[in-house]
Coordinates of N, CA and C in Angstrom, one line a residue:
M995 N 9.2 -10.2 6.5 CA 10.6 -10.2 6.1 C 11.4 -9.0 6.8
T996 N 10.7 -7.9 6.9 CA 11.3 -6.7 7.5 C 11.7 -7.0 9.0
L997 N 10.8 -7.6 9.7 CA 11.0 -7.9 11.1 C 12.2 -8.9 11.2
E998 N 12.3 -9.9 10.3 CA 13.4 -10.8 10.3 C 14.7 -10.0 10.1
A999 N 14.8 -9.1 9.2 CA 16.0 -8.3 8.9 C 16.3 -7.4 10.1
I1000 N 15.4 -6.8 10.7 CA 15.6 -6.0 11.9 C 16.1 -6.8 13.1
L1001 N 15.5 -7.9 13.3 CA 16.0 -8.8 14.4 C 17.4 -9.3 14.2
A1002 N 17.7 -9.7 12.9 CA 19.0 -10.1 12.6 C 20.0 -9.0 12.8
Y1003 N 19.7 -7.8 12.3 CA 20.6 -6.6 12.5 C 20.8 -6.4 14.0
L1004 N 19.8 -6.3 14.8 CA 20.0 -6.1 16.2 C 20.8 -7.1 16.9
H1005 N 20.6 -8.4 16.5 CA 21.4 -9.5 17.1 C 22.9 -9.3 16.7
I1006 N 23.1 -9.1 15.5 CA 24.5 -8.9 15.0 C 25.2 -7.7 15.7
L1007 N 24.4 -6.6 15.8 CA 24.9 -5.4 16.5 C 25.3 -5.7 17.9
A1008 N 24.4 -6.4 18.6 CA 24.7 -6.8 20.0 C 25.9 -7.7 20.1
I1009 N 26.1 -8.6 19.2 CA 27.2 -9.5 19.2 C 28.5 -8.7 18.9
L1010 N 28.5 -7.8 18.0 CA 29.7 -7.0 17.7 C 30.0 -6.1 18.9
T1011 N 29.0 -5.6 19.5 CA 29.3 -4.8 20.7 C 29.9 -5.6 21.8
M1012 N 29.4 -6.8 22.0 CA 29.9 -7.7 23.0 C 31.4 -8.0 22.7
V1013 N 31.7 -8.3 21.5 CA 33.1 -8.7 21.1 C 34.0 -7.5 21.2
V1014 N 33.6 -6.3 20.8 CA 34.4 -5.1 21.0 C 34.8 -4.9 22.5
F1015 N 33.8 -5.1 23.3 CA 34.0 -4.8 24.7 C 34.8 -5.9 25.5
I1016 N 34.7 -7.1 25.1 CA 35.5 -8.2 25.7 C 36.9 -8.0 25.2
S1017 N 37.1 -7.5 23.9 CA 38.4 -7.2 23.4 C 39.0 -6.1 24.1
S1018 N 38.2 -5.1 24.4 CA 38.7 -3.9 25.2 C 39.2 -4.3 26.6
E1019 N 38.4 -5.2 27.2 CA 38.8 -5.7 28.5 C 40.2 -6.4 28.4
A1020 N 40.3 -7.2 27.4 CA 41.6 -8.0 27.3 C 42.7 -7.0 27.0
A1021 N 42.5 -6.0 26.2 CA 43.5 -5.0 25.9 C 43.9 -4.2 27.2
L1022 N 42.9 -3.8 27.9 CA 43.2 -2.9 29.1 C 43.8 -3.7 30.3
C1023 N 43.4 -4.9 30.5 CA 43.8 -5.7 31.6 C 45.2 -6.2 31.5
R1024 N 46.2 -5.4 31.5 CA 47.6 -5.8 31.4 C 48.4 -5.1 32.5
V1025 N 49.3 -5.9 33.0 CA 50.1 -5.4 34.1 C 50.8 -4.0 33.7
E1026 N 51.4 -4.0 32.5 CA 52.1 -2.8 32.1 C 51.3 -1.6 31.9
W1027 N 50.0 -1.7 31.7 CA 49.1 -0.6 31.5 C 48.3 -0.2 32.7
M1028 N 48.4 -1.0 33.8 CA 47.5 -0.8 35.0 C 47.8 0.5 35.7
N1029 N 46.8 1.3 35.8 CA 46.9 2.5 36.6 C 45.4 2.9 37.1
A1030 N 45.3 3.9 37.8 CA 44.0 4.3 38.4 C 42.9 4.5 37.3
A1031 N 43.2 5.1 36.2 CA 42.3 5.3 35.2 C 41.8 4.0 34.5
V1032 N 42.7 3.1 34.4 CA 42.4 1.8 33.8 C 41.5 1.0 34.7
V1033 N 41.8 1.1 36.0 CA 40.9 0.3 36.9 C 39.5 0.8 36.8
E1034 N 39.3 2.2 36.8 CA 38.0 2.7 36.6 C 37.4 2.4 35.3
R1035 N 38.2 2.4 34.2 CA 37.7 2.2 32.9 C 37.3 0.7 32.7
L1036 N 38.0 -0.2 33.3 CA 37.7 -1.6 33.2 C 36.2 -1.9 33.8
G1037 N 35.9 -1.2 34.9 CA 34.5 -1.4 35.4 C 33.5 -0.9 34.4
R1038 N 33.7 0.2 33.8 CA 32.7 0.7 32.8 C 32.7 -0.2 31.5
V1039 N 33.8 -0.6 31.1 CA 33.9 -1.5 29.9 C 33.2 -2.8 30.2
D1040 N 33.4 -3.3 31.4 CA 32.7 -4.6 31.7 C 31.2 -4.4 31.8
R1041 N 30.8 -3.3 32.3 CA 29.3 -3.0 32.4 C 28.7 -3.0 31.0
V1042 N 29.3 -2.4 30.0 CA 28.8 -2.3 28.7 C 28.9 -3.8 28.1
Y1043 N 29.9 -4.5 28.4 CA 30.0 -5.9 27.9 C 28.8 -6.7 28.4
G1044 N 28.5 -6.5 29.7 CA 27.4 -7.2 30.3 C 26.1 -6.9 29.7
I1045 N 25.9 -5.6 29.4 CA 24.6 -5.1 28.8 C 24.6 -5.7 27.4
A1046 N 25.7 -5.7 26.7 CA 25.7 -6.2 25.3 C 25.4 -7.7 25.3
A1047 N 25.9 -8.5 26.3 CA 25.6 -9.9 26.4 C 24.1 -10.1 26.7
I1048 N 23.5 -9.3 27.5 CA 22.0 -9.4 27.7 C 21.3 -9.1 26.4
A1049 N 21.8 -8.1 25.7 CA 21.1 -7.8 24.4 C 21.3 -8.9 23.4
V1050 N 22.4 -9.6 23.4 CA 22.7 -10.8 22.5 C 21.6 -11.8 22.8
L1051 N 21.5 -12.1 24.1 CA 20.5 -13.2 24.5 C 19.1 -12.7 24.1
A1052 N 18.7 -11.5 24.4 CA 17.4 -11.0 24.2 C 17.0 -11.0 22.7
T1053 N 18.0 -10.6 21.9 CA 17.7 -10.5 20.4 C 17.7 -11.9 19.8
G1054 N 18.6 -12.8 20.4 CA 18.6 -14.2 19.9 C 17.3 -14.9 20.2
V1055 N 16.8 -14.7 21.4 CA 15.5 -15.3 21.8 C 14.4 -14.7 20.9
A1056 N 14.4 -13.4 20.7 CA 13.4 -12.7 19.9 C 13.4 -13.3 18.4
R1057 N 14.6 -13.6 17.9 CA 14.7 -14.2 16.6 C 14.0 -15.6 16.6
T1058 N 14.2 -16.3 17.6 CA 13.5 -17.6 17.6 C 12.0 -17.5 17.7
W1059 N 11.5 -16.5 18.4 CA 10.1 -16.4 18.6 C 9.4 -15.7 17.4
W1060 N 10.0 -14.6 16.9 CA 9.4 -13.8 15.9 C 10.0 -13.9 14.5
G1061 N 11.1 -14.7 14.4 CA 11.8 -14.9 13.1 C 11.0 -15.8 12.2
M1062 N 11.4 -15.9 11.0 CA 10.7 -16.7 10.0 C 10.7 -18.2 10.2
K1063 N 11.8 -18.7 10.8 CA 11.9 -20.1 11.0 C 11.1 -20.6 12.2
G1064 N 10.9 -19.8 13.2 CA 10.0 -20.1 14.3 C 10.7 -20.9 15.4
T1065 N 10.0 -21.0 16.5 CA 10.6 -21.7 17.7 C 10.7 -23.2 17.4
A1066 N 9.8 -23.8 16.7 CA 9.9 -25.3 16.5 C 11.2 -25.6 15.8
W1067 N 11.6 -24.8 14.8 CA 12.8 -25.1 14.0 C 14.0 -24.9 14.9
Y1068 N 14.1 -23.8 15.6 CA 15.3 -23.4 16.4 C 15.4 -24.3 17.6
W1069 N 14.4 -24.5 18.4 CA 14.6 -25.1 19.7 C 14.7 -26.6 19.6
T1070 N 14.5 -27.2 18.5 CA 14.7 -28.7 18.3 C 16.1 -28.9 17.7
N1071 N 16.9 -27.9 17.4 CA 18.2 -28.1 16.8 C 19.3 -28.1 17.9
P1072 N 20.0 -29.2 17.9 CA 21.1 -29.2 18.9 C 22.2 -28.2 18.8
L1073 N 22.3 -27.6 17.6 CA 23.3 -26.5 17.5 C 22.9 -25.3 18.3
L1074 N 21.6 -25.0 18.4 CA 21.1 -23.9 19.2 C 21.5 -24.1 20.6
H1075 N 21.3 -25.4 21.1 CA 21.6 -25.7 22.5 C 23.1 -25.6 22.7
L1076 N 23.9 -26.0 21.7 CA 25.4 -25.8 21.8 C 25.7 -24.3 22.0
K1077 N 25.1 -23.5 21.1 CA 25.4 -22.0 21.2 C 25.0 -21.5 22.6
L1078 N 23.8 -21.9 23.1 CA 23.4 -21.4 24.4 C 24.3 -21.9 25.5
T1079 N 24.7 -23.1 25.4 CA 25.6 -23.7 26.4 C 26.9 -22.9 26.4
L1080 N 27.5 -22.6 25.3 CA 28.7 -21.9 25.2 C 28.5 -20.5 25.8
F1081 N 27.4 -19.9 25.4 CA 27.0 -18.5 25.9 C 26.9 -18.5 27.4
I1082 N 26.3 -19.5 28.0 CA 26.1 -19.6 29.4 C 27.5 -19.8 30.1
V1083 N 28.3 -20.6 29.5 CA 29.7 -20.8 30.0 C 30.4 -19.5 30.1
V1084 N 30.3 -18.7 29.0 CA 31.0 -17.4 28.9 C 30.4 -16.5 30.0
G1085 N 29.1 -16.6 30.2 CA 28.5 -15.8 31.2 C 29.0 -16.1 32.6
L1086 N 29.1 -17.4 32.9 CA 29.5 -17.9 34.2 C 31.0 -17.5 34.4
L1087 N 31.8 -17.6 33.3 CA 33.2 -17.2 33.4 C 33.4 -15.7 33.6
S1088 N 32.4 -14.9 33.2 CA 32.5 -13.5 33.3 C 32.3 -13.0 34.7
I1089 N 31.7 -13.8 35.6 CA 31.4 -13.4 36.9 C 32.6 -13.0 37.7
R1090 N 33.6 -13.8 37.7 CA 34.8 -13.5 38.5 C 35.5 -12.2 38.0
P1091 N 35.8 -12.0 36.7 CA 36.4 -10.7 36.4 C 35.5 -9.5 36.8
T1092 N 34.2 -9.6 36.6 CA 33.3 -8.5 37.0 C 33.5 -8.2 38.5
M1093 N 33.5 -9.3 39.3 CA 33.7 -9.1 40.8 C 35.1 -8.5 41.1
T1094 N 36.1 -9.0 40.4 CA 37.4 -8.5 40.6 C 37.5 -7.0 40.2
Y1095 N 37.0 -6.6 39.1 CA 37.0 -5.2 38.8 C 36.4 -4.3 39.8
S1096 N 35.2 -4.8 40.4 CA 34.5 -4.1 41.4 C 35.4 -4.0 42.7
R1097 N 36.1 -5.0 43.0 CA 37.0 -5.0 44.2 C 38.1 -4.1 44.0
W1098 N 38.7 -4.1 42.7 CA 39.8 -3.2 42.4 C 39.4 -1.8 42.6
R1099 N 38.2 -1.4 42.1 CA 37.7 -0.1 42.1 C 37.5 0.4 43.6
K1100 N 36.9 -0.5 44.4 CA 36.7 -0.2 45.8 C 38.1 0.0 46.5
A1101 N 39.1 -0.8 46.3 CA 40.4 -0.7 46.9 C 41.0 0.6 46.4
L1102 N 40.9 0.9 45.1 CA 41.5 2.1 44.6 C 40.9 3.4 45.2
R1103 N 39.6 3.4 45.3 CA 38.9 4.5 45.9 C 39.1 4.7 47.4
S1104 N 39.3 3.6 48.1 CA 39.5 3.7 49.5 C 40.9 4.0 50.0
S1105 N 41.8 3.3 49.3 CA 43.2 3.5 49.7 C 44.2 3.9 48.6
G1106 N 43.7 4.0 47.4 CA 44.6 4.3 46.3 C 45.4 3.1 45.8
A1107 N 45.1 1.9 46.3 CA 45.9 0.7 45.9 C 45.5 0.2 44.5
L1108 N 46.6 -0.1 43.8 CA 46.4 -0.8 42.5 C 46.4 -2.3 42.7
P1109 N 45.8 -3.1 41.8 CA 45.9 -4.5 41.9 C 47.3 -5.1 41.8
A1110 N 47.5 -6.2 42.4 CA 48.8 -6.9 42.3 C 49.0 -7.4 40.9
E1111 N 50.2 -7.5 40.5 CA 50.5 -8.0 39.2 C 50.0 -9.4 38.9
A1112 N 50.1 -10.3 39.9 CA 49.6 -11.7 39.7 C 48.1 -11.7 39.5
E1113 N 47.4 -10.8 40.2 CA 45.9 -10.8 40.1 C 45.5 -10.2 38.7
V1114 N 46.3 -9.2 38.2 CA 46.0 -8.7 36.9 C 46.2 -9.8 35.8
R1115 N 47.3 -10.5 35.9 CA 47.6 -11.6 35.0 C 46.5 -12.7 35.0
K1116 N 46.1 -13.0 36.2 CA 45.1 -14.1 36.4 C 43.7 -13.6 35.8
T1117 N 43.4 -12.4 36.0 CA 42.1 -11.8 35.5 C 42.1 -11.7 34.0
R1118 N 43.3 -11.3 33.4 CA 43.4 -11.2 32.0 C 43.3 -12.6 31.4
K1119 N 43.8 -13.6 32.0 CA 43.7 -14.9 31.5 C 42.2 -15.4 31.4
Q1120 N 41.5 -15.0 32.5 CA 40.1 -15.4 32.5 C 39.3 -14.6 31.4
V1121 N 39.6 -13.4 31.2 CA 39.0 -12.6 30.1 C 39.3 -13.3 28.7
M1122 N 40.6 -13.7 28.6 CA 41.0 -14.3 27.3 C 40.3 -15.6 27.0
V1123 N 40.1 -16.4 28.1 CA 39.3 -17.6 27.9 C 37.9 -17.3 27.4
Q1124 N 37.3 -16.3 28.0 CA 35.9 -15.9 27.5 C 36.0 -15.5 26.1
A1125 N 36.9 -14.7 25.7 CA 37.0 -14.3 24.3 C 37.2 -15.4 23.3
H1126 N 38.0 -16.4 23.7 CA 38.2 -17.5 22.8 C 37.0 -18.4 22.7
I1127 N 36.2 -18.6 23.8 CA 35.0 -19.3 23.7 C 34.0 -18.6 22.9
I1128 N 33.9 -17.3 23.1 CA 33.0 -16.4 22.3 C 33.2 -16.7 20.8
A1129 N 34.5 -16.8 20.4 CA 34.9 -17.0 19.0 C 34.4 -18.3 18.4
L1130 N 34.0 -19.3 19.3 CA 33.5 -20.5 18.8 C 32.0 -20.5 18.5
I1131 N 31.3 -19.6 19.1 CA 29.8 -19.5 19.0 C 29.4 -19.3 17.5
P1132 N 30.1 -18.3 16.8 CA 29.7 -18.2 15.4 C 29.8 -19.4 14.5
L1133 N 30.8 -20.3 14.9 CA 30.9 -21.5 14.2 C 29.7 -22.3 14.2
A1134 N 29.1 -22.5 15.4 CA 27.9 -23.2 15.6 C 26.7 -22.4 14.9
A1135 N 26.8 -21.1 14.9 CA 25.8 -20.3 14.3 C 25.7 -20.4 12.8
V1136 N 26.8 -20.5 12.1 CA 26.8 -20.6 10.7 C 26.2 -21.9 10.2
F1137 N 26.6 -23.0 11.0 CA 26.0 -24.3 10.7 C 24.5 -24.4 11.0
L1138 N 24.1 -23.7 12.1 CA 22.7 -23.7 12.4 C 21.9 -23.0 11.3
A1139 N 22.4 -21.8 10.9 CA 21.7 -21.0 9.9 C 21.6 -21.8 8.6
R1140 N 22.5 -22.7 8.3 CA 22.4 -23.5 7.1 C 21.6 -24.8 7.2
G1141 N 21.0 -25.0 8.4 CA 20.1 -26.1 8.6 C 20.8 -27.4 9.1
F1142 N 22.1 -27.3 9.4 CA 22.7 -28.5 10.0 C 22.1 -28.8 11.3
G1143 N 21.8 -30.0 11.6 CA 21.3 -30.4 12.9 C 19.8 -30.4 13.0
A1144 N 19.1 -29.8 11.9 CA 17.7 -29.7 11.9 C 17.1 -31.1 11.6
R1145 N 16.0 -31.3 12.3 CA 15.3 -32.6 12.1 C 14.4 -32.5 10.9
S1146 N 14.4 -33.5 10.1 CA 13.7 -33.5 8.8 C 12.2 -33.8 9.0

């Protein structure tokens, strides 16, 4: 039972970290706030977001392997597959902003150029899509935790 509690805690901590840092990206990636410090900060914030996402995945898998319900219960439940699909979609959507932040930092460091307004708006929209999809994952999680979708 102690292991189950520790795994649940680590999973929730990773999720909260991921949510905080995607929210930070959304808050920072605004035309009216864009400056050299923000360009640099977006890269660091995105890196922590990525690390948190890896931690979410690792702790989630650990819960299925070493948690009380076990792999047979989790991996046969379609809600787990829905959660994983949404998580993968978010991961794929995060590639473009990550590459964009890297490009912005390189341009800033080489020429001092800040990103164009249209590009900032487009990137913020991509971050907001991720944030909204992330918000759907706990919905599947609460139903999964209560046994919905489990095979009898």
